[in-house]
Tab-separated table of C-alpha atoms and ligand atoms in Angstrom:
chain	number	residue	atom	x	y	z
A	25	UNK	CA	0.000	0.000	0.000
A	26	UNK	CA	0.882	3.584	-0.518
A	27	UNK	CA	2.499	5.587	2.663
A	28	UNK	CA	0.252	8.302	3.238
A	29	UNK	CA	2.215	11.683	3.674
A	30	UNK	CA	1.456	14.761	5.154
A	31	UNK	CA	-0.139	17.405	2.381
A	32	UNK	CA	2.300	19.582	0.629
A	33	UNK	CA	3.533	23.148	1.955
A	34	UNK	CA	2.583	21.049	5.919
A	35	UNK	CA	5.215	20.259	8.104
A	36	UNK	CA	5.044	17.850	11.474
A	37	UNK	CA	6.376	19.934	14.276
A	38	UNK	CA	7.751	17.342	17.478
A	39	UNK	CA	10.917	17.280	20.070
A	40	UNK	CA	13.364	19.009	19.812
A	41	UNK	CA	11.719	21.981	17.790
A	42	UNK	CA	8.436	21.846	19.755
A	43	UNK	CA	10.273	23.597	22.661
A	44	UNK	CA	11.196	26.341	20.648
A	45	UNK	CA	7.081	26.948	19.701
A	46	UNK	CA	6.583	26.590	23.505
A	47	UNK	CA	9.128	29.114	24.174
A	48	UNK	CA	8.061	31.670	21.480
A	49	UNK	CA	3.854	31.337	22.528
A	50	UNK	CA	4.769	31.747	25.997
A	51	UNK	CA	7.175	34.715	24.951
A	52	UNK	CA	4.005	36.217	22.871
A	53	UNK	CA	1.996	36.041	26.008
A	54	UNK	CA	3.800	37.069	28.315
A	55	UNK	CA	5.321	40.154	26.451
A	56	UNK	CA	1.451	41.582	25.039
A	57	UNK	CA	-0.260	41.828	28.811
A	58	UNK	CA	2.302	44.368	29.169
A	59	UNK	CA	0.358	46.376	26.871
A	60	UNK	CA	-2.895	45.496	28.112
A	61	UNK	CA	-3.388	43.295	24.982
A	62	UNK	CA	-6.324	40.118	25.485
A	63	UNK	CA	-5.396	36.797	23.659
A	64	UNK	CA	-8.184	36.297	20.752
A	65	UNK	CA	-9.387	32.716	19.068
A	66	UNK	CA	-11.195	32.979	15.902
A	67	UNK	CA	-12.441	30.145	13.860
A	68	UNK	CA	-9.885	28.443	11.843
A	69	UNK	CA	-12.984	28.743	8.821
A	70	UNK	CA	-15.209	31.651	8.057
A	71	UNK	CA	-17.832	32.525	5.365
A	72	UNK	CA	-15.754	32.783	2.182
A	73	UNK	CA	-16.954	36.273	1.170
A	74	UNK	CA	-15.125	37.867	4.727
A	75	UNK	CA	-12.242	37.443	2.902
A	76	UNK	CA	-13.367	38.598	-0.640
A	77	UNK	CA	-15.025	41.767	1.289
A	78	UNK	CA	-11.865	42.341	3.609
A	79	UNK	CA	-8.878	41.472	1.956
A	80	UNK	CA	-9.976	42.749	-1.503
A	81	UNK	CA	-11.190	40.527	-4.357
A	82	UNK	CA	-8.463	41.379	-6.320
A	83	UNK	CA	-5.537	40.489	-4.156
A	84	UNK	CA	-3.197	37.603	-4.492
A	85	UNK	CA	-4.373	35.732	-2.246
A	86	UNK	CA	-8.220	35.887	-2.772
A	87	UNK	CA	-7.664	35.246	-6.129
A	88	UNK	CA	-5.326	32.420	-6.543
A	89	UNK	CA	-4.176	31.197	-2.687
A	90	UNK	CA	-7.377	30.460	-0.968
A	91	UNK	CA	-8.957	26.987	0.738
A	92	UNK	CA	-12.079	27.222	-0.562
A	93	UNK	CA	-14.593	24.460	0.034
A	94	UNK	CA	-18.290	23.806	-0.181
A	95	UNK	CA	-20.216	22.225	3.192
A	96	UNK	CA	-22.356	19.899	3.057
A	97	UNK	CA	-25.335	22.715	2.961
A	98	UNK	CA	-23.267	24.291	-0.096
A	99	UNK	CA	-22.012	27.032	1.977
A	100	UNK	CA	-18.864	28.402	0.109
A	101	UNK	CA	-16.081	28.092	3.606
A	102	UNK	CA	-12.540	29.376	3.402
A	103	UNK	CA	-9.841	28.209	5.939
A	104	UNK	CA	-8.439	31.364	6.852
A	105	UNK	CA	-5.584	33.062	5.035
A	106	UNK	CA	-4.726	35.660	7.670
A	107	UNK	CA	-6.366	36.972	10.759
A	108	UNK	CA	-7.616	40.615	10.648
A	109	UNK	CA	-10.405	40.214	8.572
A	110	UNK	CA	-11.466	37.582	11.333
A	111	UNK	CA	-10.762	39.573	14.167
A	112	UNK	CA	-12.686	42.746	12.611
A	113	UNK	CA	-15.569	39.981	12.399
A	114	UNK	CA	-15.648	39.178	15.779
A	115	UNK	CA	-15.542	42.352	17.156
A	116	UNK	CA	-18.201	43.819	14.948
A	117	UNK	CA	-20.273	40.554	15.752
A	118	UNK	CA	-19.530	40.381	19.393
A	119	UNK	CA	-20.136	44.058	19.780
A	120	UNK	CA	-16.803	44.064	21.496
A	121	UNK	CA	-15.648	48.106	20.746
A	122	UNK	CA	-19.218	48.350	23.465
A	123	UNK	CA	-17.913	46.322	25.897
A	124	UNK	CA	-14.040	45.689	25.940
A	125	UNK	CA	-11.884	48.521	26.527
A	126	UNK	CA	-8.929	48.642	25.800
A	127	UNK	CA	-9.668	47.049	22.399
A	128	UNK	CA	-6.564	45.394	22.016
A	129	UNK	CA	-6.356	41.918	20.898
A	130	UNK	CA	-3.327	39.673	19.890
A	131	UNK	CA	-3.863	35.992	18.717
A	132	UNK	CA	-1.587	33.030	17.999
A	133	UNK	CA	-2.667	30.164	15.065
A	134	UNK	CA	-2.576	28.849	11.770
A	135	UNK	CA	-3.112	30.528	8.196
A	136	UNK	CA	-3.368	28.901	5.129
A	137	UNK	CA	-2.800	30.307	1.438
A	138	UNK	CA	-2.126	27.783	-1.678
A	139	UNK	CA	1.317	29.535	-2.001
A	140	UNK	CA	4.734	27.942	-3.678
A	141	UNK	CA	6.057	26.069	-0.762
A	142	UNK	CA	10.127	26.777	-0.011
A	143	UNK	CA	12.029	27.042	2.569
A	144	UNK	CA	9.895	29.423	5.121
A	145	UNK	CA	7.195	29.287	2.774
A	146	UNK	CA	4.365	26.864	3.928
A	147	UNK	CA	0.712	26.169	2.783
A	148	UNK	CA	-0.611	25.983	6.598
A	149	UNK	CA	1.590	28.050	8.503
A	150	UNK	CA	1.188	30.006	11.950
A	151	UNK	CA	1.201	33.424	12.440
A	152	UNK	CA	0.722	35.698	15.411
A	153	UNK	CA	-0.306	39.093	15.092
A	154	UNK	CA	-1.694	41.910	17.127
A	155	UNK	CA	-4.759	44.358	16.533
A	156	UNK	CA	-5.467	47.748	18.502
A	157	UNK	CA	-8.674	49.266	17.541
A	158	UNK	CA	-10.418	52.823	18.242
A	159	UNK	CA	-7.108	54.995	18.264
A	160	UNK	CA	-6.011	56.696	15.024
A	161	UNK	CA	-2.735	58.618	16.992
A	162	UNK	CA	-0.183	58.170	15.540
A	163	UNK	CA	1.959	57.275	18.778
A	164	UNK	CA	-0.031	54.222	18.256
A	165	UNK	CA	1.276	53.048	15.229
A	166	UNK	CA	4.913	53.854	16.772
A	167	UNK	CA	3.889	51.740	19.504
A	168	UNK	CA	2.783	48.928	17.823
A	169	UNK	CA	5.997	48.916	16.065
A	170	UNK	CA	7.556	49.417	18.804
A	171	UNK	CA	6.548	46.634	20.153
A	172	UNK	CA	7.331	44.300	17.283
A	173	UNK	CA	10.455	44.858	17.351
A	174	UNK	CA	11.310	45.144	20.707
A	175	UNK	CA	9.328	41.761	21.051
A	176	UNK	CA	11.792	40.412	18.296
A	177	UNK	CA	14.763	42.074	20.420
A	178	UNK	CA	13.622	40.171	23.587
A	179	UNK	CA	13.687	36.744	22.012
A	180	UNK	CA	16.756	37.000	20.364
A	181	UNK	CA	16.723	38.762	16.966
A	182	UNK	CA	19.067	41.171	16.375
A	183	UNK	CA	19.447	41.497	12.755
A	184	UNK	CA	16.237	43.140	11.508
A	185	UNK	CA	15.173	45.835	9.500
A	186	UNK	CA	11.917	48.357	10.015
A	187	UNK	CA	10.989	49.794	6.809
A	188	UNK	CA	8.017	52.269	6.976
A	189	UNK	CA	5.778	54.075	4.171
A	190	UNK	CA	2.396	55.625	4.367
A	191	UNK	CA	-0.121	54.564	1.688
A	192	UNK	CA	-2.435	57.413	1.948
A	193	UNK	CA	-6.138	57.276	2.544
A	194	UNK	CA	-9.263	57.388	0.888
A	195	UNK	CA	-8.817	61.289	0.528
A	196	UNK	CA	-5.242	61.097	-1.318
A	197	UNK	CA	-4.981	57.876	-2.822
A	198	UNK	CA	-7.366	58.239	-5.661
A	199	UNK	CA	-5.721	61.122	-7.333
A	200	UNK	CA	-2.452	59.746	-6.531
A	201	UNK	CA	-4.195	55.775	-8.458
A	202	UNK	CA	-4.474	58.008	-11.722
A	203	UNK	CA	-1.518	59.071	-11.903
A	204	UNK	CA	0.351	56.002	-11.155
A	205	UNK	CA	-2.420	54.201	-13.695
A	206	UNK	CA	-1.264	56.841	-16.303
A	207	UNK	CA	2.440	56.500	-15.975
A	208	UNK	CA	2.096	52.563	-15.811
A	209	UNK	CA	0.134	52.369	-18.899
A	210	UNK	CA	2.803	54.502	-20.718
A	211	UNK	CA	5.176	51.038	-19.918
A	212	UNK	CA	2.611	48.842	-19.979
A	213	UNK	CA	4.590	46.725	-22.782
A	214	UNK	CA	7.349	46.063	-20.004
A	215	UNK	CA	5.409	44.533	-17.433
A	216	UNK	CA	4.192	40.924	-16.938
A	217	UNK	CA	0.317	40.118	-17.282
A	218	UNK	CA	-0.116	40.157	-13.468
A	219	UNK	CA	0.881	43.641	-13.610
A	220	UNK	CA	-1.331	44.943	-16.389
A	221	UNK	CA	-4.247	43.287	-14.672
A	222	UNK	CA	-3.054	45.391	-11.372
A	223	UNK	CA	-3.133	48.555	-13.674
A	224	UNK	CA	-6.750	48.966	-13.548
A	225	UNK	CA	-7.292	46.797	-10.172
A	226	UNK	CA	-4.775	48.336	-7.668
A	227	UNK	CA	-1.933	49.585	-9.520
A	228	UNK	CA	-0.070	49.788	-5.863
A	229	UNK	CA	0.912	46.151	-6.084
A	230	UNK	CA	2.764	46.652	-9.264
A	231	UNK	CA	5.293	47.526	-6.572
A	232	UNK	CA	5.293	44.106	-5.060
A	233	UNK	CA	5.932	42.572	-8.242
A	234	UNK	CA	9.613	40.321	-7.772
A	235	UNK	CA	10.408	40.380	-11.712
A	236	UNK	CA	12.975	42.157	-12.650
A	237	UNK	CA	10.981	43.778	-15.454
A	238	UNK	CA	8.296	44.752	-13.476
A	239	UNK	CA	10.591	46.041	-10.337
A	240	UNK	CA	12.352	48.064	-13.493
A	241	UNK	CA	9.237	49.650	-14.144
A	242	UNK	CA	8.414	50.153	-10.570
A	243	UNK	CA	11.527	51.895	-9.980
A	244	UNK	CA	10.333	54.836	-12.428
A	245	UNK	CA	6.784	55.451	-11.082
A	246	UNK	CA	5.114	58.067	-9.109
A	247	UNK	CA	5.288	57.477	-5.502
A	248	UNK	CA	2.392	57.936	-2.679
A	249	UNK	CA	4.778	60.320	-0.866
A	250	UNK	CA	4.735	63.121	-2.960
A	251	UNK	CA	1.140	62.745	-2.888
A	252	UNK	CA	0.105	62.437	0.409
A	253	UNK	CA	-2.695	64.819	1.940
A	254	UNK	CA	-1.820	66.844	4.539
A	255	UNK	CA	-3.445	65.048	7.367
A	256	UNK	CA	-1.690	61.889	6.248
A	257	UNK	CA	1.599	63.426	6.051
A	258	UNK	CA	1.288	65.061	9.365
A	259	UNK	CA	0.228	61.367	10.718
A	260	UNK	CA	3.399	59.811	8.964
A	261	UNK	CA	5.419	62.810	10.472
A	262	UNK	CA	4.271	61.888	13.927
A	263	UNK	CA	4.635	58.525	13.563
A	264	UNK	CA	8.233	59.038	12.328
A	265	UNK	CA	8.776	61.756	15.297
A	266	UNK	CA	7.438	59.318	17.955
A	267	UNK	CA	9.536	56.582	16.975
A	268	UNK	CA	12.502	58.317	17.561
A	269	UNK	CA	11.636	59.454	21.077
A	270	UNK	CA	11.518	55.387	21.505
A	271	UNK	CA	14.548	54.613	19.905
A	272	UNK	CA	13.244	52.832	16.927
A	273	UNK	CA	15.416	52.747	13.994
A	274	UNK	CA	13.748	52.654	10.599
A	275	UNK	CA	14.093	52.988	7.118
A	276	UNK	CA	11.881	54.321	4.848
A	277	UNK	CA	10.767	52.708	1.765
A	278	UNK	CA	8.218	54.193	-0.426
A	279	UNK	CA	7.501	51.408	-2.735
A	280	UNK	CA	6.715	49.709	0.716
A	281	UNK	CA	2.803	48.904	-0.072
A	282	UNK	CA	1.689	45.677	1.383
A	283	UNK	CA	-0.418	42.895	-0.670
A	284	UNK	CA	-4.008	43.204	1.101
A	285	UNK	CA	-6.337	46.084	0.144
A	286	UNK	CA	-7.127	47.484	3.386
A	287	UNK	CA	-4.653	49.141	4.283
A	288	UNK	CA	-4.268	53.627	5.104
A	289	UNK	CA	-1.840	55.379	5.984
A	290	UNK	CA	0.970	53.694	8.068
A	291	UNK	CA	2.068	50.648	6.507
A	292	UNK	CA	5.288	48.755	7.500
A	293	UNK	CA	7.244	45.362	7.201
A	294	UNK	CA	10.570	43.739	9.525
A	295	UNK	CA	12.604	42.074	7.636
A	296	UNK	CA	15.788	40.070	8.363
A	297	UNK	CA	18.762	39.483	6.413
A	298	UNK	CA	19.657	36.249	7.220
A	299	UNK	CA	16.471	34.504	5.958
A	300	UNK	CA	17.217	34.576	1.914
A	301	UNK	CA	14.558	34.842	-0.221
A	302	UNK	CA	11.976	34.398	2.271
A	303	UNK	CA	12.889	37.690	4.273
A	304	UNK	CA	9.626	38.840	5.606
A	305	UNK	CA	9.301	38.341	9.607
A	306	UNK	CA	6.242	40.077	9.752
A	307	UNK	CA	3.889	43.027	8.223
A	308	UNK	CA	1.418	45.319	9.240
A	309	UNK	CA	-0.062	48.932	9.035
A	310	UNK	CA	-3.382	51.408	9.593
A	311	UNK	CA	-6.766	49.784	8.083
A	312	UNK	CA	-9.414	52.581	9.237
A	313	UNK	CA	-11.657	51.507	6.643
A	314	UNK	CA	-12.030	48.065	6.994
A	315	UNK	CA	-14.425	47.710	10.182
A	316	UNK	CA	-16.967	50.029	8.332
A	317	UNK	CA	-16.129	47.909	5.069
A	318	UNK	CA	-17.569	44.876	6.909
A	319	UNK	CA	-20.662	46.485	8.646
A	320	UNK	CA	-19.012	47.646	11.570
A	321	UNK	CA	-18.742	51.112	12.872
A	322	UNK	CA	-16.213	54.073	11.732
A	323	UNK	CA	-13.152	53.065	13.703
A	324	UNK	CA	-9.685	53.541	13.319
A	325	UNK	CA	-7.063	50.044	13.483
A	326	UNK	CA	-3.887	49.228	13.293
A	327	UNK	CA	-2.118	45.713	13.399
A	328	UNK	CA	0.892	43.282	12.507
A	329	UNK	CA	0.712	39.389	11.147
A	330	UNK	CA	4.498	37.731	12.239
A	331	UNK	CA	5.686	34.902	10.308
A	332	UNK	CA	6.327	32.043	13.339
A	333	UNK	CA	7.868	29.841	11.083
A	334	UNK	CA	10.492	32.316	10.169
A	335	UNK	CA	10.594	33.758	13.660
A	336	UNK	CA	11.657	30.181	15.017
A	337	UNK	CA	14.411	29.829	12.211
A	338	UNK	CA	16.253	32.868	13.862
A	339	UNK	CA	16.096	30.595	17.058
A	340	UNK	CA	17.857	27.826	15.690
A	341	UNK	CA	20.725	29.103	18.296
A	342	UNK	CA	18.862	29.358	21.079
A	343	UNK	CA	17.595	26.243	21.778
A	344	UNK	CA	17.523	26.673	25.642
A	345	UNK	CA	18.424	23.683	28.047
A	346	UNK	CA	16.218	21.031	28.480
A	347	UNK	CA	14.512	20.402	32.081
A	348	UNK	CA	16.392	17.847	34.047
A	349	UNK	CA	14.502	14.309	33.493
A	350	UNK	CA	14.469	12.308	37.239
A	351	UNK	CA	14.027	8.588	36.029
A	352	UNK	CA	12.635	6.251	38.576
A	353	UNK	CA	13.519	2.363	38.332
A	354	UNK	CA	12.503	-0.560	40.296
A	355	UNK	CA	14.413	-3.536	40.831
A	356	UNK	CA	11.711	-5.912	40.332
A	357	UNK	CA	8.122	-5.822	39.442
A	358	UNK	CA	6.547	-6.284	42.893
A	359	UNK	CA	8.119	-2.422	43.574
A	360	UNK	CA	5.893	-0.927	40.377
A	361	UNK	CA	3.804	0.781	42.731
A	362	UNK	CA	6.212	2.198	44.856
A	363	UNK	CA	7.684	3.671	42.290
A	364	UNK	CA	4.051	4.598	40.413
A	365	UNK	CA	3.897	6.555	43.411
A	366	UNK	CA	7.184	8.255	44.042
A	367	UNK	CA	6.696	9.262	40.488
A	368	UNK	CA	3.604	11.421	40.900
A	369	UNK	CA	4.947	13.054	43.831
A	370	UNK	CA	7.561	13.574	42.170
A	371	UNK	CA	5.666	15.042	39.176
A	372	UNK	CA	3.563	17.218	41.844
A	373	UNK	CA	6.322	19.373	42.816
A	374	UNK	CA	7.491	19.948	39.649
A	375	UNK	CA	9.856	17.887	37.673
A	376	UNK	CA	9.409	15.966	34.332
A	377	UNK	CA	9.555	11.942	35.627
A	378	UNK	CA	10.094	9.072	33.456
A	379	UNK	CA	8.768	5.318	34.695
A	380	UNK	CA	8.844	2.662	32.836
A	381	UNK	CA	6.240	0.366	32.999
A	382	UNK	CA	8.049	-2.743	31.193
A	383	UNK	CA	11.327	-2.265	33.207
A	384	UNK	CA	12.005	-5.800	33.409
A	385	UNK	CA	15.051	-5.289	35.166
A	386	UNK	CA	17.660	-2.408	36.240
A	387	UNK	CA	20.426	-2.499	33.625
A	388	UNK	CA	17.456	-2.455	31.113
A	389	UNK	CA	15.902	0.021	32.756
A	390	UNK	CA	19.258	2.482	32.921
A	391	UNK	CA	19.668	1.754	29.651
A	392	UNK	CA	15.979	3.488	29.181
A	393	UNK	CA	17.195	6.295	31.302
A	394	UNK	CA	20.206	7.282	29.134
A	395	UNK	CA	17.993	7.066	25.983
A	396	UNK	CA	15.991	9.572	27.787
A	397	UNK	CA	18.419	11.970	28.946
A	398	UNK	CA	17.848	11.392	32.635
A	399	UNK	CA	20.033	13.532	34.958
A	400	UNK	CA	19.531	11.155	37.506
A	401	UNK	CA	17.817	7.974	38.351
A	402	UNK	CA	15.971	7.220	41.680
A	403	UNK	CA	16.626	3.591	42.621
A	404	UNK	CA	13.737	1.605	44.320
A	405	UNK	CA	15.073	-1.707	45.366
A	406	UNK	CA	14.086	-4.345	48.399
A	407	UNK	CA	16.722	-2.213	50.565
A	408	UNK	CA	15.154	0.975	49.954
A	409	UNK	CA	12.010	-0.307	50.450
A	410	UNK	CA	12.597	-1.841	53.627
A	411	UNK	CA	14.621	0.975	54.569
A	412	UNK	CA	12.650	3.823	53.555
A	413	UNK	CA	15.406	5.559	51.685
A	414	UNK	CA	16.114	5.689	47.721
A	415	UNK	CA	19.179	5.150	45.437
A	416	UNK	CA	20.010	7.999	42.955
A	417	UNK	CA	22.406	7.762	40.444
A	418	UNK	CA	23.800	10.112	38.624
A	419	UNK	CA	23.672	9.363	35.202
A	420	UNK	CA	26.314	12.077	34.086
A	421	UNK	CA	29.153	10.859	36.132
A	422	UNK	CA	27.352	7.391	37.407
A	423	UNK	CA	28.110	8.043	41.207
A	424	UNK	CA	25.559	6.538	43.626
A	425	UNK	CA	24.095	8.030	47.037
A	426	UNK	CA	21.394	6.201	49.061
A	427	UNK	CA	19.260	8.922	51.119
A	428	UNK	CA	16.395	8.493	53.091
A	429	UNK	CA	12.991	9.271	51.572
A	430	UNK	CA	12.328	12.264	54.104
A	431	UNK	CA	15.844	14.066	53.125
A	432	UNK	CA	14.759	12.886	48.664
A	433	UNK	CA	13.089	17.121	48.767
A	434	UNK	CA	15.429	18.847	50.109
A	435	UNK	CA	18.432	16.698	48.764
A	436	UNK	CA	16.724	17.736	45.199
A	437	UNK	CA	16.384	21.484	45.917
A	438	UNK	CA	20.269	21.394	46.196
A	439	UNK	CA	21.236	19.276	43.869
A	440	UNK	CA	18.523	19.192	40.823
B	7	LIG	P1	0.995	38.790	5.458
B	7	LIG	O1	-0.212	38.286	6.214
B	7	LIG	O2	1.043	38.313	4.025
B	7	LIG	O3	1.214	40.247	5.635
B	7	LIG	O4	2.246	38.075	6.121
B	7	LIG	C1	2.723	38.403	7.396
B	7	LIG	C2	3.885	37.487	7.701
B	7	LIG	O5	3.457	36.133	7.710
B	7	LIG	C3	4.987	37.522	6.665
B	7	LIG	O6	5.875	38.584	6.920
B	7	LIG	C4	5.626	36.176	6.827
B	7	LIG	O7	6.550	36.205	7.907
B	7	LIG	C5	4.475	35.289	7.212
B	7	LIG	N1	3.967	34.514	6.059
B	7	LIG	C6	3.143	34.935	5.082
B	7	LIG	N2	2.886	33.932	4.212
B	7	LIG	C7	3.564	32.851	4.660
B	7	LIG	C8	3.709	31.493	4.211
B	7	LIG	N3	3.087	31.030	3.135
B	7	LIG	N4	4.492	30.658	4.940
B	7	LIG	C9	5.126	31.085	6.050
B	7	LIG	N5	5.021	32.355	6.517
B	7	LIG	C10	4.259	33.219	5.847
């Protein structure tokens, strides 16, 4: 028969690299209280048209990278390819901008988009990503990218770029469209088909375009920033001013546009050198239209979508040590629930115990321990039993102490 494998663009994550997800989630926790942000779970599907109606219809991904399926009562389903539209969804449907305050939400899970796997490039992948509504200052956007990268800091990751652009807003970015469609049309021979389609679409992700052609062309066009209203450029100002008094260094890129439709006004991207071709750790920007766009009320937002796979390549180094395993071992079978037992209390005060339950004798049983990694090994033999003490070997250096049971807590405290 055929093995079955796991679908491509999936990957099986397990021991050792599971430790480094642990680390990272807890990390993400931990790090967004500080800023009053509340963990948020969204279904893993939604209604397909969310993600027509919030990430545009002519994007990338709606068009060409989405799970689409049909239910069994011909609903049309998608499996999520990112989280804001979701989020927006929830809070609009939960009428959470009446009742939560701050509205501040970060989340943690998986995205899927029919992309070209590689390396850092999945088809179900896991992002976390953060979302502050109701606040259009622009200290906020500084914060939130503050955050980001001092987040990225904290765990480890030094070697990261901030690039920042504004994309205007429903004011500006009309007039600026024309002339962008205008002075794209003039080369439209020189772009790829993608691109012409874009011309009429959203001519802004001619920019995003990766073919040399294309990124020719894009190198000649207009650019947002000489276009910007004044309230946006005042907002970009701020946001630029603010990040200074934080000590955020940035760079600013004005072909910097993003791939989904909703963004206004701040839009900005971390990369890292030492990824290749794959170099995006995570994106994000201002999307003060989108709540209304779904039926929600006129509110400002702002959020980022990070990359976890990518994030946990940059850990590769930093795989931190492993908890100490304490093995218990019985010298014969009529001991198994002595040592059931010391296990558990063992396990109750904290450390990671290994038993095993076909230990048919010690040297089998050590053997089991060093294929564990045990630190040490707590011996339960007729002695000990009788005497009310325990063995433990240390499997590092193989010396032996017998203690008795009473001293087994504080002898650990000292020497675990
Ligand atoms: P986006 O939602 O497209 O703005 O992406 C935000 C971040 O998610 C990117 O910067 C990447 O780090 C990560 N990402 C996007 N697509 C993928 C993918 N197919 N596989 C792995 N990571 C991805």
């Amino acid at each position: 028969m055929n093995e079955i494998k796991a679908p491509k663009g999936t990957r099986d994550i397990f021991a050792p690299e599971i430790q480094k997800w642990h680390n990272l989630e807890n990390a993400i926790h931990a790090y967004y209280k500080k800023f009053l942000y509340q963990e948020i779970r969204t279904p893993i599907f939604e209604h397909s048209e969310l993600f027509s109606r919030g990430i545009g219809s002519e994007t990338e991904i709606v068009q060409k990278e989405m799970y689409t399926f049909s239910d069994k009562s011909d609903r049309s389903l998608t499996l999520r390819p990112e989280n804001t539209a979701s989020v927006v969804r929830a809070v609009i449907e939960n009428n959470l901008f009446e009742t939560l305050s701050p509205l501040r939400f970060y989340y943690i899970g998986s995205m899927f988009r029919y992309d070209k796997p590689q390396k850092g490039r999945y088809r179900q992948f896991q992002q976390f990503g953060v979302e502050v509504f109701a606040d259009d200052s622009p200290q906020v956007d500084a914060e939130v990218m503050f955050s980001a990268v001092d987040f990225l800091k904290k765990i480890g990751i030094e070697a990261m770029q901030l690039e920042l652009n504004s994309v205007g807003c429903p004011q500006c970015r009309p007039d600026y469209l024309q002339v962008l469609r205008k002075a794209a049309r003039a080369q439209e021979s020189r772009l790829c088909s993608d691109c012409r389609r874009k011309i009429d679409g959203n001519p802004l992700r001619i920019f995003d375009c990766k073919l040399p052609a294309c990124a020719e062309v894009a190198a000649s066009l207009p650019l947002i920033s000489d276009h910007l209203c004044g309230e946006c450029r005042d907002h970009f100002a701020a946001v630029r001013e603010t990040l200074s008094w934080m000590n955020v260094s940035f760079q600013l890129n004005p072909r910097l546009v993003r791939g989904l439709d909703y963004y206004t006004k701040t839009a900005f991207e971390i990369t890292s050198g030492q990824l290749g071709a794959q170099n995006a750790l995570l994106g994000g920007g201002r999307y003060n239209n989108l709540i209304q766009e779904l039926g929600g009320p006129d509110m400002a937002a702002i959020g980022f979508a990070a990359g976890m796979e990518r994030i946990i390549l940059h850990l590769e180094q930093l795989e931190p040590a492993r908890p100490k395993t304490l093995f218990v071992a019985y010298e014969d079978p009529q001991w198994l629930a002595h040592a059931v037992q010391m296990a558990q209390v063992l396990r109750e005060e904290g450390y990671p115990v290994y038993l095993d339950y076909q230990g048919k004798n010690l040297k089998k049983q050590f053997k089991k321990a060093d294929r564990v990694a045990a630190a040490f090994t707590l011996i339960l033999a007729e002695n000990e039993i009788q005497s009310g003490s325990v063995s433990i070997k240390n499997m590092v250096n193989q010396e032996q102490i017998k203690i008795s049971l009473k001293e087994l807590n504080e002898w650990l405290k000292k020497n675990y």
